[in-house]
XYZ file of C-alpha atoms in Angstrom:
574
model
C 105.239 -32.178 -78.827
C 102.182 -34.096 -79.692
C 101.499 -33.802 -75.928
C 102.048 -29.879 -75.552
C 99.763 -29.666 -78.610
C 96.874 -31.344 -77.344
C 97.010 -29.128 -73.669
C 94.150 -26.392 -73.953
C 94.315 -25.001 -70.735
C 97.788 -22.908 -71.369
C 98.819 -22.293 -68.095
C 101.044 -25.724 -67.068
C 103.191 -24.778 -69.986
C 103.449 -21.175 -68.347
C 104.334 -23.235 -65.235
C 106.640 -25.207 -66.514
C 108.651 -21.918 -67.928
C 108.695 -19.973 -64.836
C 110.473 -23.979 -63.544
C 112.668 -23.540 -66.088
C 113.237 -19.952 -65.237
C 113.980 -20.915 -61.867
C 116.418 -23.389 -62.795
C 118.023 -21.681 -65.197
C 118.406 -18.417 -62.723
C 119.871 -21.346 -60.009
C 122.397 -22.655 -62.868
C 123.411 -19.011 -63.365
C 124.706 -18.066 -59.195
C 127.873 -19.134 -58.912
C 129.877 -19.675 -55.478
C 133.260 -17.957 -55.277
C 135.679 -19.085 -53.071
C 138.420 -17.003 -51.549
C 140.964 -16.981 -48.786
C 141.895 -13.808 -46.476
C 145.046 -13.799 -44.632
C 144.827 -10.712 -42.242
C 148.949 -10.301 -41.593
C 151.576 -7.553 -40.870
C 153.103 -6.513 -44.248
C 155.875 -3.504 -44.744
C 154.131 -0.787 -46.325
C 156.158 2.579 -47.397
C 154.052 5.655 -47.293
C 155.143 9.525 -46.536
C 158.835 8.674 -46.952
C 158.562 5.586 -44.019
C 157.950 1.991 -44.122
C 155.166 0.565 -41.638
C 154.524 -2.816 -40.589
C 150.842 -2.437 -41.673
C 148.109 -4.895 -41.328
C 146.803 -6.454 -44.595
C 144.771 -9.115 -46.304
C 146.822 -11.403 -48.887
C 149.709 -8.443 -48.212
C 147.724 -5.957 -50.492
C 147.225 -2.877 -49.620
C 144.208 -1.575 -50.429
C 142.829 -5.102 -49.872
C 141.496 -7.673 -52.873
C 138.226 -6.085 -54.970
C 135.648 -8.962 -55.003
C 133.172 -9.232 -57.572
C 130.587 -11.192 -57.874
C 127.259 -11.157 -59.710
C 123.731 -10.624 -57.985
C 122.613 -14.160 -56.516
C 126.064 -15.414 -56.424
C 127.326 -17.109 -53.023
C 130.239 -15.559 -51.271
C 132.627 -18.467 -49.218
C 135.923 -16.240 -47.576
C 137.868 -18.080 -45.162
C 139.801 -15.417 -43.022
C 142.718 -16.445 -41.566
C 144.438 -14.120 -38.657
C 147.900 -13.979 -38.701
C 148.213 -10.874 -37.470
C 148.803 -9.674 -33.406
C 145.079 -8.393 -33.343
C 141.676 -10.174 -33.166
C 139.931 -9.546 -36.302
C 136.498 -9.485 -37.978
C 135.464 -8.499 -41.252
C 132.381 -6.882 -42.137
C 130.667 -7.071 -45.765
C 129.065 -3.619 -45.526
C 125.828 -3.025 -47.045
C 125.303 -6.627 -47.979
C 121.618 -7.883 -46.910
C 122.755 -11.264 -44.782
C 119.615 -12.314 -45.124
C 119.185 -14.865 -42.704
C 122.680 -15.075 -42.224
C 123.598 -12.810 -39.306
C 125.968 -14.690 -38.448
C 128.360 -13.415 -41.319
C 127.930 -9.967 -40.956
C 130.990 -9.580 -38.832
C 131.111 -6.638 -36.388
C 132.860 -7.570 -33.750
C 130.809 -8.633 -30.161
C 127.661 -8.092 -32.043
C 127.219 -10.692 -34.645
C 130.338 -12.411 -33.827
C 133.356 -12.823 -31.294
C 136.053 -11.888 -32.996
C 138.482 -14.281 -34.537
C 141.480 -14.833 -32.768
C 145.772 -14.320 -33.688
C 146.348 -17.967 -35.575
C 142.553 -18.984 -35.736
C 140.285 -18.681 -38.526
C 136.509 -18.198 -39.773
C 134.467 -18.850 -42.900
C 132.314 -16.245 -43.760
C 129.511 -17.595 -46.280
C 126.690 -15.447 -47.653
C 124.502 -14.738 -50.885
C 124.129 -11.586 -52.667
C 120.345 -10.767 -52.793
C 118.795 -8.185 -55.022
C 121.440 -6.057 -54.956
C 123.805 -4.258 -57.988
C 126.301 -2.333 -57.959
C 129.419 -1.251 -55.998
C 130.032 -2.182 -51.864
C 133.033 -2.961 -49.665
C 134.234 -5.043 -47.061
C 136.414 -4.023 -44.070
C 137.817 -5.030 -40.540
C 135.012 -4.070 -37.871
C 137.522 -4.151 -35.034
C 139.364 -1.656 -33.342
C 141.111 0.790 -35.936
C 141.842 -2.244 -38.075
C 139.871 -0.833 -41.144
C 142.122 2.295 -41.470
C 143.927 -0.670 -43.468
C 142.090 -3.669 -43.920
C 139.368 -2.552 -46.800
C 138.818 -3.569 -50.272
C 136.321 -2.927 -52.981
C 132.564 -5.687 -53.146
C 131.544 -5.391 -56.554
C 128.018 -6.785 -57.666
C 127.864 -7.130 -61.664
C 123.476 -7.707 -62.839
C 122.972 -11.464 -63.200
C 124.161 -13.248 -65.748
C 122.786 -12.278 -69.199
C 121.178 -8.874 -67.778
C 122.196 -5.842 -68.167
C 122.678 -2.271 -66.232
C 120.012 0.450 -66.768
C 122.605 2.803 -68.591
C 124.864 2.322 -71.916
C 127.710 -0.469 -70.835
C 131.035 1.460 -70.037
C 133.499 0.855 -72.113
C 135.720 0.343 -68.901
C 135.373 0.300 -64.853
C 137.695 1.677 -62.307
C 137.114 1.271 -58.596
C 137.945 4.490 -56.885
C 138.660 3.952 -52.669
C 139.248 6.655 -50.796
C 141.195 6.247 -47.453
C 142.847 7.983 -44.594
C 146.263 7.143 -43.660
C 148.259 7.483 -40.013
C 152.044 7.809 -39.959
C 151.899 5.890 -37.384
C 150.088 2.855 -35.942
C 146.592 3.472 -35.991
C 145.481 0.559 -33.693
C 148.339 2.626 -31.436
C 146.204 5.979 -32.132
C 142.985 4.977 -30.636
C 144.419 2.510 -27.884
C 146.145 6.158 -26.718
C 142.670 8.086 -27.404
C 140.658 5.394 -25.016
C 142.947 5.709 -22.132
C 143.228 9.259 -22.479
C 139.754 10.243 -22.860
C 141.047 12.872 -25.317
C 140.180 13.325 -29.040
C 142.351 10.743 -31.369
C 145.410 12.085 -33.484
C 143.890 13.154 -36.656
C 145.507 11.008 -40.101
C 147.895 12.715 -41.970
C 147.212 11.916 -45.458
C 144.132 10.787 -47.460
C 144.919 8.192 -49.934
C 143.433 7.005 -53.204
C 143.232 3.692 -54.057
C 145.778 3.335 -51.157
C 148.523 5.916 -52.659
C 148.542 9.792 -51.164
C 149.408 11.204 -54.490
C 151.580 13.998 -55.598
C 150.875 16.576 -53.070
C 152.577 14.784 -50.390
C 155.886 13.711 -49.313
C 157.724 11.105 -50.870
C 154.720 9.886 -52.793
C 154.450 11.403 -56.241
C 156.399 8.501 -58.215
C 153.797 6.290 -57.060
C 150.082 8.148 -57.151
C 147.402 6.075 -58.775
C 147.076 6.769 -62.500
C 143.361 5.584 -63.981
C 143.770 5.433 -67.917
C 141.270 6.125 -70.223
C 141.181 6.115 -74.281
C 139.349 9.669 -75.572
C 135.506 9.301 -76.341
C 134.753 6.813 -73.771
C 132.267 6.773 -71.233
C 133.728 4.730 -68.400
C 132.261 3.989 -64.528
C 134.066 4.929 -61.782
C 132.853 3.309 -57.933
C 133.837 5.780 -55.590
C 134.097 4.343 -52.067
C 134.668 6.626 -48.983
C 136.790 3.893 -47.077
C 138.146 6.625 -44.547
C 137.614 6.290 -40.673
C 136.599 9.329 -39.613
C 136.231 12.179 -42.652
C 133.231 12.820 -44.953
C 135.097 13.576 -48.385
C 134.519 16.078 -51.582
C 135.555 14.512 -54.593
C 135.833 15.682 -58.229
C 137.911 15.048 -61.530
C 139.194 18.326 -62.734
C 136.983 19.402 -66.244
C 134.783 16.500 -65.957
C 131.232 16.521 -65.023
C 130.104 13.360 -63.282
C 126.559 11.729 -63.806
C 125.720 9.576 -60.612
C 123.696 5.912 -61.733
C 124.139 4.350 -58.279
C 124.990 4.195 -54.328
C 125.142 1.365 -51.991
C 124.255 -0.677 -54.118
C 121.096 0.501 -55.647
C 120.681 2.512 -58.860
C 119.189 5.919 -58.842
C 117.716 8.206 -60.927
C 120.287 9.573 -62.984
C 121.805 13.397 -62.264
C 124.888 15.273 -63.486
C 127.419 17.358 -60.950
C 131.121 18.071 -60.344
C 131.301 17.322 -57.243
C 130.639 14.350 -54.837
C 130.166 14.404 -50.763
C 131.057 10.870 -49.159
C 130.634 10.102 -46.123
C 132.609 6.977 -44.612
C 131.285 3.416 -45.629
C 129.382 5.243 -48.480
C 129.716 4.609 -52.335
C 128.304 6.690 -55.349
C 129.008 5.088 -59.041
C 129.000 7.501 -61.486
C 130.065 7.636 -65.224
C 132.426 9.898 -66.786
C 132.527 10.620 -70.347
C 136.258 11.324 -71.509
C 135.306 14.608 -73.814
C 138.001 16.433 -72.995
C 141.546 17.204 -74.459
C 143.793 14.331 -74.314
C 146.039 15.221 -71.455
C 146.115 14.451 -67.883
C 143.619 15.455 -64.994
C 143.884 15.037 -61.241
C 141.088 13.053 -59.011
C 140.944 14.673 -56.133
C 139.318 14.285 -52.544
C 139.897 16.778 -49.504
C 137.828 16.883 -46.058
C 134.538 18.417 -45.861
C 134.609 19.125 -42.312
C 131.247 19.730 -40.304
C 132.371 19.993 -36.914
C 132.852 23.375 -35.951
C 136.504 23.829 -34.300
C 137.042 20.640 -34.403
C 140.761 19.485 -35.644
C 140.853 17.223 -38.869
C 143.466 16.351 -41.624
C 143.769 19.676 -43.847
C 145.282 17.655 -46.799
C 144.029 16.905 -50.547
C 144.565 13.695 -51.724
C 145.260 13.046 -55.790
C 144.905 10.490 -58.385
C 145.832 10.756 -62.505
C 143.237 10.244 -65.059
C 145.481 10.360 -67.828
C 144.249 9.968 -71.933
C 145.625 7.289 -73.683
C 146.114 8.753 -76.998
C 149.276 8.938 -79.154
C 149.399 12.392 -78.291
C 149.266 12.492 -74.776
C 151.409 9.253 -74.327
C 154.756 10.418 -74.581
C 153.514 14.579 -74.384
C 151.702 14.337 -71.055
C 154.070 12.838 -68.720
C 156.068 16.374 -69.163
C 153.207 18.341 -68.392
C 151.424 19.202 -65.063
C 148.115 17.582 -64.919
C 144.613 20.424 -64.731
C 143.954 20.910 -60.809
C 140.509 20.854 -59.972
C 138.423 22.947 -57.934
C 137.249 21.796 -55.101
C 134.271 23.127 -52.005
C 135.724 24.890 -48.845
C 136.208 22.172 -46.357
C 133.005 23.691 -44.717
C 130.728 24.215 -47.716
C 127.809 22.371 -46.396
C 125.211 23.987 -48.822
C 127.389 21.754 -51.639
C 127.467 18.730 -49.525
C 123.111 19.276 -48.720
C 122.828 19.926 -52.336
C 124.284 16.981 -53.661
C 122.920 14.276 -50.859
C 119.127 16.231 -51.672
C 119.448 15.239 -55.333
C 119.263 11.243 -54.510
C 116.056 9.641 -55.835
C 115.049 6.005 -57.131
C 114.828 5.733 -60.756
C 111.140 4.695 -60.188
C 108.334 4.652 -57.918
C 109.091 2.357 -55.000
C 107.108 0.594 -52.142
C 107.757 2.809 -48.964
C 106.113 1.849 -45.811
C 103.153 4.039 -45.482
C 101.778 2.497 -42.227
C 104.407 2.677 -39.396
C 104.068 0.273 -36.616
C 107.570 2.085 -35.246
C 107.974 5.197 -35.051
C 111.205 6.044 -33.519
C 112.846 9.039 -32.396
C 117.171 8.825 -31.957
C 118.999 11.795 -30.982
C 122.660 11.444 -32.278
C 125.716 13.162 -31.155
C 129.042 13.580 -28.673
C 128.619 14.706 -25.091
C 131.385 14.191 -22.264
C 131.846 12.259 -19.417
C 132.665 13.465 -16.426
C 136.338 12.306 -14.844
C 135.273 8.823 -12.918
C 135.929 9.306 -9.200
C 139.729 8.370 -8.304
C 140.635 8.711 -11.646
C 144.356 10.180 -13.204
C 143.854 13.477 -14.610
C 146.013 11.323 -17.461
C 143.062 9.566 -17.761
C 140.435 12.612 -18.343
C 142.399 14.727 -20.815
C 139.471 15.800 -22.778
C 137.552 19.467 -22.696
C 138.473 20.761 -19.161
C 139.158 17.303 -17.547
C 136.550 15.076 -19.015
C 136.480 12.238 -21.076
C 134.996 12.430 -24.780
C 131.556 10.584 -24.916
C 128.898 9.735 -27.989
C 125.678 8.193 -27.529
C 122.106 7.883 -29.097
C 119.337 8.962 -27.219
C 121.473 9.458 -24.397
C 123.031 6.052 -24.116
C 126.630 5.368 -24.690
C 126.794 1.990 -26.156
C 129.041 -0.755 -24.591
C 130.551 -3.537 -26.352
C 130.021 -7.321 -24.221
C 133.084 -8.914 -24.049
C 132.211 -12.588 -22.945
C 129.310 -13.216 -25.695
C 128.417 -11.851 -29.097
C 125.037 -10.090 -28.730
C 123.722 -12.773 -31.853
C 125.040 -15.574 -29.747
C 123.200 -14.331 -26.354
C 120.099 -13.634 -28.170
C 119.672 -16.994 -30.435
C 120.619 -18.877 -27.305
C 118.887 -16.998 -24.550
C 122.022 -16.159 -22.453
C 121.087 -13.728 -19.597
C 122.761 -10.813 -18.509
C 124.740 -9.477 -21.972
C 122.110 -6.931 -22.866
C 118.471 -5.569 -22.273
C 116.026 -4.709 -24.483
C 115.227 -0.893 -22.951
C 116.267 1.097 -25.902
C 114.608 3.938 -25.150
C 112.141 4.912 -28.612
C 112.309 8.983 -28.115
C 115.112 10.908 -26.000
C 114.504 10.365 -22.199
C 114.681 14.397 -22.060
C 113.343 16.851 -24.628
C 115.504 19.753 -25.368
C 116.581 22.188 -27.778
C 118.483 19.508 -29.663
C 120.809 21.625 -31.919
C 120.438 25.061 -29.775
C 122.491 26.327 -26.548
C 121.918 22.939 -24.525
C 122.535 23.115 -21.049
C 125.290 21.043 -19.544
C 123.301 18.609 -17.191
C 122.310 17.000 -20.679
C 126.459 16.669 -21.610
C 126.607 13.012 -19.972
C 125.391 10.232 -21.339
C 125.124 6.764 -19.414
C 126.644 3.820 -20.492
C 124.942 0.377 -22.057
C 124.399 -2.097 -23.949
C 120.834 -1.881 -24.734
C 118.967 -2.975 -27.773
C 115.698 -1.898 -29.151
C 113.360 -5.012 -30.183
C 111.283 -5.491 -33.403
C 108.836 -7.749 -34.341
C 109.216 -9.570 -37.711
C 107.583 -7.627 -40.254
C 107.548 -4.603 -38.376
C 106.993 -0.966 -40.657
C 109.775 1.019 -38.978
C 110.449 5.409 -39.207
C 113.537 6.156 -37.207
C 114.011 9.943 -37.305
C 117.676 10.703 -36.743
C 118.060 14.037 -35.270
C 121.459 15.249 -34.457
C 122.333 17.547 -32.000
C 124.661 20.275 -30.579
C 125.628 19.145 -27.237
C 129.426 19.818 -27.241
C 129.963 20.196 -31.190
C 127.687 19.369 -33.933
C 128.658 17.611 -37.190
C 127.355 15.679 -40.081
C 127.081 11.417 -38.915
C 126.953 9.256 -41.413
C 124.906 6.310 -39.978
C 124.842 3.264 -41.390
C 122.635 -0.026 -40.536
C 124.021 -3.242 -40.801
C 121.253 -5.865 -42.499
C 119.067 -3.578 -43.975
C 118.652 -1.271 -47.032
C 116.497 1.717 -46.159
C 114.418 4.583 -47.707
C 115.814 8.164 -46.811
C 112.200 9.681 -47.189
C 113.535 13.249 -45.867
C 116.105 15.484 -44.540
C 116.807 19.095 -42.932
C 117.856 21.594 -40.521
C 116.911 21.989 -36.891
C 114.723 20.576 -35.146
C 112.772 18.063 -36.282
C 109.219 18.947 -36.497
C 106.725 16.394 -37.197
C 103.911 18.755 -37.564
C 105.469 20.754 -40.339
C 108.349 18.239 -41.727
C 106.166 15.667 -42.465
C 104.758 17.569 -45.521
C 108.459 17.346 -46.981
C 108.306 13.111 -46.963
C 109.253 11.814 -50.648
C 107.060 8.840 -50.176
C 106.634 8.468 -53.874
C 111.060 7.965 -54.793
C 113.143 8.222 -52.189
C 117.032 6.486 -52.328
C 117.678 3.289 -50.922
C 120.993 3.419 -49.069
C 122.463 1.568 -46.288
C 124.435 4.935 -44.698
C 122.263 8.136 -44.320
C 124.435 11.239 -44.033
C 122.531 13.180 -40.677
C 123.045 17.106 -41.595
C 125.103 18.957 -39.367
C 122.815 20.426 -36.635
C 120.290 18.280 -38.870
C 118.035 15.149 -39.084
C 117.230 12.782 -41.604
C 114.236 10.285 -41.379
C 114.648 6.767 -42.897
C 112.057 3.627 -43.205
C 112.085 0.430 -43.494
C 110.756 -3.514 -42.883
C 111.912 -5.630 -40.102
C 112.360 -8.622 -42.697
C 115.323 -9.923 -41.800
C 115.491 -11.408 -38.491
C 118.624 -11.095 -36.281
C 121.438 -8.560 -34.167
C 121.487 -5.363 -36.663
C 124.055 -2.650 -35.425
C 123.456 1.197 -36.110
C 126.232 3.223 -35.988
C 127.537 6.462 -36.824
C 130.385 5.526 -39.322
C 133.038 7.830 -37.861
C 134.705 5.041 -36.204
C 136.216 7.308 -33.296
C 132.381 8.300 -32.606
C 131.355 4.412 -32.653
C 134.373 4.244 -30.014
C 133.047 6.762 -28.012
C 129.615 4.794 -27.957
C 127.686 6.309 -30.948
C 125.517 3.377 -31.646
C 123.053 0.973 -30.867
C 121.241 -2.444 -32.196
C 117.504 -3.300 -33.084
C 116.974 -7.551 -31.914
C 114.579 -8.418 -34.505
C 112.582 -11.487 -33.999
C 112.256 -14.507 -36.025
C 108.835 -14.869 -38.116
C 106.762 -17.784 -38.465
C 108.601 -19.888 -41.458
C 112.041 -21.060 -41.641
C 112.735 -18.889 -44.227
C 111.669 -15.684 -41.578
C 114.340 -17.244 -39.374
C 118.066 -17.095 -38.337
C 119.852 -19.631 -39.881
C 121.903 -21.622 -37.201
C 125.287 -20.619 -36.126
C 128.034 -22.075 -38.558
C 130.648 -25.202 -36.598
C 133.996 -23.026 -36.551
C 131.753 -19.686 -35.505
C 134.539 -18.018 -33.166
C 134.153 -18.290 -29.493
C 135.186 -15.325 -26.960
C-alpha cells in the first residue's frame, strides 16, 4: 500500500485498473463446446411421418446460449445423405470467415460421414441470432436459435424480463424439401409452396392432425417477458401477432433498438426481432399467429396460418382455460404493404451512431427476378417457366453461379485462378425504369461468378433497388460477415437528387438483413473492416437458387489483426 501512496502521478494506477478490467473481461469470457450430428429422424407433421434431416434428432435444432465475448466451438458431424454446411446467421465472424458456412462461398460442404469444427468468437453483439444449414434447402428443417446475453455482470438496456422464449417461425413441406428444389432446378419452374407454417416446429390448431402438439407458451399474470422472434422460413415474409397484447420492440438482428410498441411484426426470412410482452390481460388463452406477407402480385404462396398458444398460468386459468378456445388475433391481409412498411420504418438505434459519412464505394445494385430463354437443344420439360422459359434471378443483371471445385474464400486466400472474377458491376449495366414497364430484352440475365473487391477499411454505400422484371417483390437481403446501417428506404426508382434528403445519418438501425420494399429501394452503409469473401443474397431460398446473390471480397489490412486467419486444419475439401 505504501508504494501506491508514494505515486504522485495517477496514470499508472489508472493503467493498472484498465489491465485488471481487461483480465477480468477475458476471465469472464467462456468457450462453449457443442456437437451437432446431422441425421435423418422420423418427424410426424400433418398426419404423415417423414425421414427429416435434423440436428441431434431435434426439430427445430438445439438453442445455443452464450454471452457477448464468448467463443463457440461446434463440431458438425454429417450422418445425413446430403452434403451440408452450417451458417451462423448474423455473427460478424471477425477474421474467421472459414467458420461462416455458406456452401462453396467460405467452405466446401461437409460430405457424408465427414465432420468439420466451426470456431468463432462473438464480439460486441447482444440479442437474438440463429443458425441454419446453408446448403441446398436443408435449412427447411436444420435450424435453431442463437441467443447472445450481455457480458457477465452487465444488463439489458431495459428491465430484466421474468422469462425469455424463443419463437421460431418456419415453413413445412409435406414431402422432402430437397426433392422440391431439385425438381424446380431441373424443370426451370417455380418450386411448390410450403404446406404449413410452424411455430417452434409445430403447425398449430388450424392444420390437420396438429392440434394436440400445438406449441404452448406459459406465462404468469402481471409479468413482462421477452419473446425472441426468428423468421426461419425458407421463402416467405411473415406477419406475427399475439391476440389482445401489445409488443414492445427492443432489439433486432442482435442489436438494440429504440423501443417502440406495435401489435404486428413483419419479418423477412433471416430477420430476428426481440419484443417485450406484458401479461396484462384477463387470465385466459391467447393465440400467437403468423401468416404470409406476400408482395409478389399473382405469385402462388402458402395462404395458411400457424398458431401457438399463450396460456396464463394462474389458479383460475389452469383448469378452466383449457376448455375454452383461445382468443384469435387480427392479422393484416397477405398483401398489406402499408402495414409492413409502417413496421420496418419505425426502427432506430437507441442513440446517435457513427454512420460513415464520407463514402469510398458508392454502389447501386438492382435486385429481382428474370427469365432465361430455353437453352438451345433443351427439352420442353426442362423449360417449364412462363412461356417455355426458365426462372432466373440476378443482381445488376448477373445471375450468380457458385463454383463446385473450390470455395470462393479458398480461391481468394490461395490465389487460385479461374474460380471467380472481380468485375461485378458497381452500377447496373443498363439504366432503365426499374419499377415500371420493362422491355423483354432486359429480362434475361447473364450467368457468372463475379465478385466486387473492397479495400480494407473502405466506407461503402449500397443502394439496393428492387425491379419489376417479371414481378416485383419484397426481398430480404442478407450480408454475411457484416452488420450495416439502413439509412433510408422508399418506393419507386431511387433518385439520388431528392432521396438523399431522406437519409437518416443520426440513429439508423443496425441490421444484417434488410427488407427491400416491393417496387422500391433501400440504402445501406458499412465499413469494410472484416477481410474475407462475404456473400450478399436474397434470403428467399428460391431466389438464391435462381442466382439472386453476389459476393464482396474484402482485402486484408496492414496488420495481423486486420487480416484473415489461416484456414483450420480440418477445413473440408471439395
